[in-house]
Amino acid sequence: MTTGLLIVQILNGLQFGILLFLVAAGLTLVFGVMDFINLAHGVQYMLGAYLAVTFVALTGSFVLGLVLALAAALVFGLALEFLVFRHLYERDHLDQVLATFGLILLLNQGVKMIWGAAPLSVPLPAFLTGNVALMDGILYPTYRFALIGSGLAVGALLWFIVEKTRTGMLLRAGASNAPMVSALGVDIRKLFMIVFAFGTMLAGFAGAMAAPILSVEPGMGDTVLILAFVVIVIGGIGSIRGAFVAALIVGLVDTLGRSFMNDLLRLFMSAPSARATGAALSSMLIYLLMAVVLFVRPEGLLPARGRT
């Protein structure tokens, strides 16, 4: 292990954590404010990537394609909220899980029918091609820096909205006691639509930003959804701060574990045993981390106010 490789993998972990945060932030708002389990949240991430593929190809501009993809993802998410989700709010969690799981199957097949099953990609924007020199002989892609920076900017904007605006005050209050917020005269349906709008935009933005560096294919949101649930459990349900911190921790632990676990185990065992054990252990690290956090702090690292 060299210093240069360590720096690159730390940056990769931060980039992965930022993507997880963009997905998990919307999911934790929906789960925390509405007590609604939306397994189809990962599909919105996938649709953001596919819409970016379509609109970037149509417009020839990454920025314009990104804006149109976000607008289309928002419209689609609000349509799902109106047609499906709002009819499940008063149902128990098992009904929500079954309905949204069925939606995953439906939309994955719909994506195959429209875009095909073959992986697609989005070309890197011309102004973000190239690399940034970190030190002698160590380069890091400019686009990945832009992804990290845009994620941090979105995180700062979310913090401002949640902590400093009236809408954010209602979101925090709704996460603590939604029935009381409704009893005080707040239109809870409108609040729920705002929450879904945020969640859809964030998931779609994550998918669109990931499209130039990841393969865009049916089912790509399923793995991200599982990791997003891990993030909100570690960070604390309903907590944006918790989702941000937990996403960075999960991204770093997963990336560094997969990169260096074999080298670490070779200090204690033979190379073949280290490879076999390292492959198994590195894929388990984030779940072991979640188990430890739940044992020490069942409410999460930074739970939302009112949930401690």
mmCIF file of C-alpha atoms in Angstrom, residues 262 265 269-281:
data_model
loop_
_atom_site.group_PDB
_atom_site.id
_atom_site.type_symbol
_atom_site.label_atom_id
_atom_site.label_comp_id
_atom_site.label_asym_id
_atom_site.label_seq_id
_atom_site.Cartn_x
_atom_site.Cartn_y
_atom_site.Cartn_z
ATOM 1 C CA ASN A 262 -6.345 -8.547 1.509
ATOM 2 C CA LEU A 265 -4.857 -10.045 6.279
ATOM 3 C CA MET A 269 -2.120 -15.495 7.177
ATOM 4 C CA SER A 270 -1.024 -16.953 3.849
ATOM 5 C CA ALA A 271 -1.836 -15.188 0.581
ATOM 6 C CA PRO A 272 -4.515 -17.698 -0.612
ATOM 7 C CA SER A 273 -6.266 -17.626 2.769
ATOM 8 C CA ALA A 274 -6.056 -13.823 2.869
ATOM 9 C CA ARG A 275 -7.679 -13.550 -0.577
ATOM 10 C CA ALA A 276 -10.552 -15.869 0.357
ATOM 11 C CA THR A 277 -11.128 -14.354 3.786
ATOM 12 C CA GLY A 278 -10.641 -10.782 2.585
ATOM 13 C CA ALA A 279 -13.209 -11.104 -0.198
ATOM 14 C CA ALA A 280 -15.820 -12.390 2.258
ATOM 15 C CA LEU A 281 -14.984 -9.996 5.078
#
